[in-house]
Each structure stands twice: as C-alpha cells, then as structure tokens.
Short mmCIF file of C-alpha atoms in Angstrom, two decimals:
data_model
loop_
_atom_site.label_atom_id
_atom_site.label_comp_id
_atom_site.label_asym_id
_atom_site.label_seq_id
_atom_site.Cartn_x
_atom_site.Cartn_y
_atom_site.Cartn_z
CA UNK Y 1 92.06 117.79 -20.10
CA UNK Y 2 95.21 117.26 -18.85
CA UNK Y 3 96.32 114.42 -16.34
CA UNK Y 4 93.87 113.96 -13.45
CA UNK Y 5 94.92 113.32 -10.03
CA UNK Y 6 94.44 109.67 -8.97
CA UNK Y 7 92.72 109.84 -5.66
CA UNK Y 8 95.05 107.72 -2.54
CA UNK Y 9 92.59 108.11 0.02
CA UNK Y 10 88.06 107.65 -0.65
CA UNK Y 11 86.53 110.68 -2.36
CA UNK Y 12 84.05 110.55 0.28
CA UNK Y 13 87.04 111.54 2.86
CA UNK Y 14 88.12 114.60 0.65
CA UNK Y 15 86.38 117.71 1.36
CA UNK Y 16 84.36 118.91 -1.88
CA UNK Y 17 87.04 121.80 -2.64
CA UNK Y 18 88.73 119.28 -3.78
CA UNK Y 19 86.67 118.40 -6.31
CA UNK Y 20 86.09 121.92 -7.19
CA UNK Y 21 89.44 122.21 -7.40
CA UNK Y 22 90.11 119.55 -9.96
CA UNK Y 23 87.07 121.18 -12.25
CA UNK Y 24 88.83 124.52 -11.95
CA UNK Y 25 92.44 122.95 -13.08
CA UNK Y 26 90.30 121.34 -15.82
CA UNK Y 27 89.15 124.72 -17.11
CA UNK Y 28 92.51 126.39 -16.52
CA UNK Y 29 94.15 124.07 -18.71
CA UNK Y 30 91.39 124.02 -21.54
CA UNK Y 31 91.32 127.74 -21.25
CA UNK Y 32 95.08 127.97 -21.42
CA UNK Y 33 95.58 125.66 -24.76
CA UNK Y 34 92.04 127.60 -26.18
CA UNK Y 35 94.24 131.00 -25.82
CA UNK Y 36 97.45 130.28 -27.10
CA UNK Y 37 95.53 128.20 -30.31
CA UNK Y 38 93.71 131.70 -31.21
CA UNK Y 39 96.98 133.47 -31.26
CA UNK Y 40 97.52 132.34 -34.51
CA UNK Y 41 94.24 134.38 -35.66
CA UNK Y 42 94.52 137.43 -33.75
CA UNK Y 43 90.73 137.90 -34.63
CA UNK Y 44 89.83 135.39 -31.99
CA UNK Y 45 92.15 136.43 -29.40
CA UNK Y 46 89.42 139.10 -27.58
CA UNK Y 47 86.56 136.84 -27.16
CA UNK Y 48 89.85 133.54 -25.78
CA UNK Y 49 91.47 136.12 -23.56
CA UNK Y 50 88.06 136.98 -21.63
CA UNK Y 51 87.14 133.79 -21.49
CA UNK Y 52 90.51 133.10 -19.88
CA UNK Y 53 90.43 136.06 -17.48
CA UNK Y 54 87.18 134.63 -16.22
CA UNK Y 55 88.46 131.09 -15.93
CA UNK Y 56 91.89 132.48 -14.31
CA UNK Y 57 89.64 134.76 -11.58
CA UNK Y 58 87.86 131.26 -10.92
CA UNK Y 59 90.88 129.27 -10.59
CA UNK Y 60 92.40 131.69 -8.42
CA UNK Y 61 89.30 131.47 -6.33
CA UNK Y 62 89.20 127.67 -6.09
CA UNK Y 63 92.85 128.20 -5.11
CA UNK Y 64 92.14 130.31 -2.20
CA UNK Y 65 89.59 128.35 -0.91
CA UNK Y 66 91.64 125.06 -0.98
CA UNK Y 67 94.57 126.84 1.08
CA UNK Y 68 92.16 127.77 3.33
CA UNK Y 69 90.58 123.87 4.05
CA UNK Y 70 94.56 122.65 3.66
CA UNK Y 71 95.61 124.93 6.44
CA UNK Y 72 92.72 123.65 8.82
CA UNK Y 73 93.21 120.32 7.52
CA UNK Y 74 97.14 120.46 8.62
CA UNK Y 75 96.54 121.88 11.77
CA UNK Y 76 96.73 118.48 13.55
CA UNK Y 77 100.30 117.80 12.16
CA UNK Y 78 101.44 121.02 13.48
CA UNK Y 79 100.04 120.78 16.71
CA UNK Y 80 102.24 117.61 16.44
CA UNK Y 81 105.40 119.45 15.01
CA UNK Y 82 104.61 122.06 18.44
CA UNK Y 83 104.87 119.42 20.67
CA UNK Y 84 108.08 118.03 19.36
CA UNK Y 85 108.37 114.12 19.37
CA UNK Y 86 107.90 114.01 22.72
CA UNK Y 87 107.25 110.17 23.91
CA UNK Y 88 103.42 109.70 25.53
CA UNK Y 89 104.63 107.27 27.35
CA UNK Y 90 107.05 109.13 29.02
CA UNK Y 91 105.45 111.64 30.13
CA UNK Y 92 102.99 109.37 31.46
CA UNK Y 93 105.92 108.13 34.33
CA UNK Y 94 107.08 111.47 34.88
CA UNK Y 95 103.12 112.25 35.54
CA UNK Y 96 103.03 109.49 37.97
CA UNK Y 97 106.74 110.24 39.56
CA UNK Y 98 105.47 113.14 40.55
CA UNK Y 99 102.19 111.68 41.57
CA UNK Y 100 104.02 109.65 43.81
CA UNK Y 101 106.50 112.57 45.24
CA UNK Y 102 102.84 114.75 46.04
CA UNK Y 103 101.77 111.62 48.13
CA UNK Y 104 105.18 111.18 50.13
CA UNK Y 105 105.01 115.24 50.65
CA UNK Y 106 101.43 114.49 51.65
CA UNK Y 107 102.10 112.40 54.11
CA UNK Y 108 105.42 114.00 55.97
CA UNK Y 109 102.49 117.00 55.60
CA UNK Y 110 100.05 114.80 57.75
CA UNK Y 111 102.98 113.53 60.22
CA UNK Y 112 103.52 117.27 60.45
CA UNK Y 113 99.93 118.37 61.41
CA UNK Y 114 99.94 115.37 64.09
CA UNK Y 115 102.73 116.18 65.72
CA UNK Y 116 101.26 119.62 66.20
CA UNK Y 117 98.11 118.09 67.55
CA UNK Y 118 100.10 116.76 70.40
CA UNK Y 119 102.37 120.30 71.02
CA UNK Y 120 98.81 122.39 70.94
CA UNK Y 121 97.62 119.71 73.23
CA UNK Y 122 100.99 119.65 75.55
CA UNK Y 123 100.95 123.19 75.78
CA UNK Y 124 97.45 122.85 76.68
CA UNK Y 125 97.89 120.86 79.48
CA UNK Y 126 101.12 122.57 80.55
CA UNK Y 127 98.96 125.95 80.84
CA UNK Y 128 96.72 124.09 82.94
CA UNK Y 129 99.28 122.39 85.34
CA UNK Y 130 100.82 126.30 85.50
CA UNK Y 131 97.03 127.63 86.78
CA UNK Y 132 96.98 124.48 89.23
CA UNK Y 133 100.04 124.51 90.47
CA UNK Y 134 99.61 128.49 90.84
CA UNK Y 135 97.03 128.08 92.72
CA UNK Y 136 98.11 125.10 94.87
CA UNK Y 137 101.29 126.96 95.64
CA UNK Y 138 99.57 129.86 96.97
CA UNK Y 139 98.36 127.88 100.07
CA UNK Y 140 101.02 128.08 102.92
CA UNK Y 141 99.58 125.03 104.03
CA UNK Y 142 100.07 122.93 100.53
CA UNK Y 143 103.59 124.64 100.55
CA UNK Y 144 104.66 122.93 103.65
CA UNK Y 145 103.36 119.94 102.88
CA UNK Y 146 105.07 119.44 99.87
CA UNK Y 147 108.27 121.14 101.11
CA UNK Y 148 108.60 123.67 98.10
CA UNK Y 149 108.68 127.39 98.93
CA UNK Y 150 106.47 129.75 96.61
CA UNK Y 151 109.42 130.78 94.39
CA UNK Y 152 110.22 127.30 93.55
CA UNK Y 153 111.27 126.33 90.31
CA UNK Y 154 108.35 124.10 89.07
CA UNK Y 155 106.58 126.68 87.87
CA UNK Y 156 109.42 127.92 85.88
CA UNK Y 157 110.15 124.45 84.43
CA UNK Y 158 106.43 124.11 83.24
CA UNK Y 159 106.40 127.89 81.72
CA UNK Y 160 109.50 126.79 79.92
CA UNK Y 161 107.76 123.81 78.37
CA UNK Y 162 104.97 125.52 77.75
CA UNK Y 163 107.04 127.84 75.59
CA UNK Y 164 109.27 124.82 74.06
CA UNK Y 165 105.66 123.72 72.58
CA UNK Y 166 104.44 126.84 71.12
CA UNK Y 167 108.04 127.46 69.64
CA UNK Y 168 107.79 123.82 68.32
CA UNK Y 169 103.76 124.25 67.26
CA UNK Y 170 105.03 127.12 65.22
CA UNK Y 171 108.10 125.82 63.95
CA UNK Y 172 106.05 122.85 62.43
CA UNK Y 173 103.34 125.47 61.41
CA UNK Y 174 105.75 126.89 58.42
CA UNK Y 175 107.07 123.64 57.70
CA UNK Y 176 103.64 122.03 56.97
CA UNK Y 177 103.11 125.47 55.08
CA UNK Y 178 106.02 124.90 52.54
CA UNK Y 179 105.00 121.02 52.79
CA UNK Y 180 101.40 121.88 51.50
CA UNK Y 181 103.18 124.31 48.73
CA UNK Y 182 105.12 121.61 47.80
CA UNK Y 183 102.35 119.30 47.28
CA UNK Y 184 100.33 121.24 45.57
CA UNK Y 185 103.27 121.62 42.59
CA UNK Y 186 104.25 118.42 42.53
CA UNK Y 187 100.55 117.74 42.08
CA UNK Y 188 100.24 120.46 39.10
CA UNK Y 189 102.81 119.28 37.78
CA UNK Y 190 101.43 115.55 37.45
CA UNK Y 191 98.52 116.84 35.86
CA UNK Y 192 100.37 118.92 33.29
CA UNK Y 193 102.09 116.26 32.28
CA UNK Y 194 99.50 113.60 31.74
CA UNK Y 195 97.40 116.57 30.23
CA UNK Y 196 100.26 116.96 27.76
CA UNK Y 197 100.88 113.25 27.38
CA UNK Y 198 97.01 113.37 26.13
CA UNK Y 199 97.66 116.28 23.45
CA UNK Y 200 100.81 114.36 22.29
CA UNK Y 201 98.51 111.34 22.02
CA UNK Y 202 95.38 113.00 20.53
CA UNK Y 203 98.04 115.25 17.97
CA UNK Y 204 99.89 111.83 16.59
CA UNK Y 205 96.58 110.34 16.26
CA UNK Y 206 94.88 113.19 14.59
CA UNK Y 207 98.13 113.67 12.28
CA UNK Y 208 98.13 110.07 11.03
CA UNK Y 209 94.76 110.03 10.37
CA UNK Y 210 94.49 112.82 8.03
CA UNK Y 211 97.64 112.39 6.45
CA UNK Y 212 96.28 110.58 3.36
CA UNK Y 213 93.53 113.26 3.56
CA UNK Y 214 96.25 115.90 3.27
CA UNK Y 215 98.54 114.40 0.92
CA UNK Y 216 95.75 114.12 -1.53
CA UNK Y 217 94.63 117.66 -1.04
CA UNK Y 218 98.20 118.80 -1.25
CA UNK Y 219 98.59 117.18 -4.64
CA UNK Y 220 95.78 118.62 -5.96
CA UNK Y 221 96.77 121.91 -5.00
CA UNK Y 222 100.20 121.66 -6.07
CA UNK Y 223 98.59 121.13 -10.17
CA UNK Y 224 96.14 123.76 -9.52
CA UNK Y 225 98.77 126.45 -8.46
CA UNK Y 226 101.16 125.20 -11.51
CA UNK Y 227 98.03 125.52 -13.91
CA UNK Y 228 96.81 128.70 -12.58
CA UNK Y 229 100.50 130.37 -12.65
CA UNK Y 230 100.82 129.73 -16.43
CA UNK Y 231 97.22 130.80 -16.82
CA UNK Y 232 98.20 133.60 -15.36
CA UNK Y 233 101.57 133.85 -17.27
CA UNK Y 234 100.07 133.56 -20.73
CA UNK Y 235 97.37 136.27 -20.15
CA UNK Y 236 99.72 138.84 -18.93
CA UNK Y 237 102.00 138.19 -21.90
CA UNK Y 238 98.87 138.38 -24.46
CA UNK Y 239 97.75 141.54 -22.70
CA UNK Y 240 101.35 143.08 -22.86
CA UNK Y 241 101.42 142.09 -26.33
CA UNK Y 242 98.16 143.59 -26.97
CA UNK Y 243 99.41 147.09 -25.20
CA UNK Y 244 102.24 147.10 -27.72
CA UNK Y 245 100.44 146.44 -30.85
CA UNK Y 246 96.50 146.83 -30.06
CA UNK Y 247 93.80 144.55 -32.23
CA UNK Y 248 93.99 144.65 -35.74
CA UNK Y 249 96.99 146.58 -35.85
CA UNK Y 250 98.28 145.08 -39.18
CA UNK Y 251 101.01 142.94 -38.52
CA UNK Y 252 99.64 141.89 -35.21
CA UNK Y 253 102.27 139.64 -33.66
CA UNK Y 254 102.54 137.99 -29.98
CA UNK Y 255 106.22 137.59 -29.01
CA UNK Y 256 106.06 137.85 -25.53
CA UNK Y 257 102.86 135.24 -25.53
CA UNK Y 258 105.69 132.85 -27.79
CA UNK Y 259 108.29 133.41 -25.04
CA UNK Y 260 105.34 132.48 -22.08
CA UNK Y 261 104.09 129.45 -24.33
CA UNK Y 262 108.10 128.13 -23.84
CA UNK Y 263 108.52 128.59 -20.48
CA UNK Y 264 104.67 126.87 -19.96
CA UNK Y 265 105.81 123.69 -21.57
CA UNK Y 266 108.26 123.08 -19.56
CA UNK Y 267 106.38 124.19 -16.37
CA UNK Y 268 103.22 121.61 -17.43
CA UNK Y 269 105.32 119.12 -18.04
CA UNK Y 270 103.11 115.75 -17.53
CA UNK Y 271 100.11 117.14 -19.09
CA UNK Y 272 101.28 115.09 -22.14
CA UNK Y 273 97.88 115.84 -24.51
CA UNK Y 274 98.18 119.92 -23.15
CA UNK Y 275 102.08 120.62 -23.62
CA UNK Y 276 101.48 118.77 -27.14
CA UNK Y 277 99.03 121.04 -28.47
CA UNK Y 278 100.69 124.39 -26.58
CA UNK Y 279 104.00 123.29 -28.62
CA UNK Y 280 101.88 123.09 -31.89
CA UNK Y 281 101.04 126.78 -30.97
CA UNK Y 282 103.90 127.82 -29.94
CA UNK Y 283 105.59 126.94 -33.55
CA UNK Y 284 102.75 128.74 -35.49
CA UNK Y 285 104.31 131.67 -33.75
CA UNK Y 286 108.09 130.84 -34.84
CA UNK Y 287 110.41 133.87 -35.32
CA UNK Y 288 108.10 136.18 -32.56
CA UNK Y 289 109.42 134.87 -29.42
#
C-alpha cells in the first residue's frame, strides 16, 4: 500500500533490511488506514488498535535495525568527511619531498661518520708517533743526532693534534647524532604521509562506491520513519481518546484521533491511495476534531 520506493542501485547490492524495511512500511501504512477506518465503529477499534501496536513495535524494530546497517554503511563517507578533501596526490609529493630531504640528511650523516673514520684514525696514529717519538727522545744519543733537546716541542705539537682530533671526533659525534634524528623524522614523516595519502584514496573510493547503496537505504528509511511516526501518532491519540471516554461508553467519540488523522495527511503526503482513504476517515469523524 502506499508508494514503493523505486530501487537506484541492484537489489542484490542492498542489504536485506532493506527489504524488511519496505514490508514493515507496508504494514505500517495498512495498519494505519485499518485504524483510523474502525474509528467510525468504535466496536472494532480494540481488536485495529492491537493489531496496530503490534505492527508499530515491528516497524519500530525494522527501524532500528536499518539505522544500525545505515550507520556502518556511511562509515566510509565519514572517514572521508575526517580526512577533509585533502588531495592524494599531494600528499603523495610531500611524501616523497621528504623522502628526498631523509636521503640528503642521510648522506651529510655518512660524510659525517667518514670524516670521523679519518680523526679516530689520525688520532690513532698521532698517539703512536707520541709513544715513538717518546721513546726515541729518551736516547741521548738519538737526541744529538737529531739536534732536539728532550723538552722539545714536537711532542707538544703532536699531543696538541692528538687533542684537535678527539675534540673534532666528538664534535662530529653529536652532529651525526642530531643528523640520524633528523633522518629518522623526515623519514616518519614520508611514511605518514603516503600512509594517509592511501586512507584518503581508499576513503573516496569506498565513499563513491556505496553512495548509491546509501542513498537508497537512506530513502527507504526516510518513508519508514515518516510512516512509523504517524503510526505512532494515531495510536497515542486513539489510546488518549480511549482514557477519556473508555469502550462503549455511549457516545464514544475520537477527537484527538480526528486532530492526528489531519496532521497525518499532510505528513504522508505522496501516499496518494493512503492519504485518500485516511481523509475519507477523517470526515466520518467531522465535528470531533
């Protein structure tokens, strides 16, 4: 009953609480126009009004569960909205700039570790030429053959190198320290932003290919909230209007369930064959509303 929803996407892509969804509108509506047709012989309200509680607890069910799969369905698009509209491609050069810095660092990094190479190994053989020339110097013979006296300043002159190196060694120590720091977050960096680039990627993709999927379910849950709510509207109306005047009161009348039925019309508007008959109804209670 009612105006069915004309699938956009395959039924086979839909999830089935779709179509449980649809069946439970169905009822809702044929429940709704069954109600508001036995107000006009109050003996047959009990037995419509059940059977309209028990259609409303089932559409309010289906209703739940297609919020649920809509939610999970949208999730993609959100992770989208999260990431912004951030460009994939983009991020991609930024990924590689700084792929390209971690290499440059890398390599003043490796200039840096050579160089100490050769101060550990001038210091090295600075240490050595001090123990030589210690010893050579200690000979009074080697002295006065090389016309230096045992204070002389050669030994001085090779501690001071010797100390230049290690001063240097150390120096390019912290340097290559911060160097491999450097690296290292310029190389995190890359990877977080080609790992992002991917989600952006993967989000878009995801998004656009269950958009039909969610538009569809979206529509469908859109009718079935509408037909549920006046369900729902037009039961609590009959049941206040019971509360005022219980069954077979004599004069039983339904005003509140006349001024529902109005507001209903215009709420279903578009279920062309359902609003007719609920106006038909809603005149055989004229003057109550």
């Amino acid at each position: 009953m009612g105006t069915r929803m004309e699938p956009k996407v395959s039924p086979s892509a839909l999830p089935p609480e779709v179509a449980t969804a649809v069946a439970a509108q169905d009822r809702a509506l044929a429940a709704l126009v069954a109600l508001a047709e036995a107000l006009g012989t109050p003996d047959t309200v009990p037995t419509a009004l059940a059977e309209a509680e028990a259609v409303l607890g089932q559409a309010q069910a289906a209703l739940r569960r297609l919020e649920g799969v809509q939610e999970a369905a949208v999730a993609p698009a959100v992770a989208l909205g999260t990431l912004g509209d951030e460009d994939e491609q983009r991020l991609r050069r930024l990924g590689a700039v700084a792929e390209v810095a971690a290499a440059a660092l890398e390599r003043e990094e490796g200039r840096a570790r050579q160089w100490q190479r050769w101060l550990r190994a001038g210091h090295g053989l600075t240490m050595g030429l001090m123990v030589l020339c210690g010893t050579v110097l200690s000979l009074d013979s080697a002295r006065a053959a090389l016309g230096v006296t045992e204070d002389g300043h050669l030994l001085l002159a090779l501690a001071a190198v010797a100390v230049s190196c290690e001063v240097a060694w150390r120096g390019l120590e912290t340097s290559r320290r911060h160097l491999a720091t450097a690296v290292g977050h310029q190389r995190d960096m890359a990877l977080r932003l080609r790992d992002r680039a991917r989600r952006v990627a993967a989000a878009r993709a995801s998004a656009e290919a269950t958009a039909a999927t969610n538009e569809a379910m979206a529509e469908v849950l859109g009718r079935l909230e509408k037909v549920t709510l006046a369900l729902g509207t037009l039961v609590t109306a009959v049941t206040r209007d019971r509360e005022v005047t219980p069954w077979g009161t004599r004069g039983q009348g339904f005003p509140s369930a006349a001024r529902a039925l109005g507001d209903i019309v215009v709420a279903l508007e578009g279920h062309e064959e359902v609003t007719r008959r609920l106006e038909v109804a809603q005149g055989a209670l004229a003057g109550q509303g």
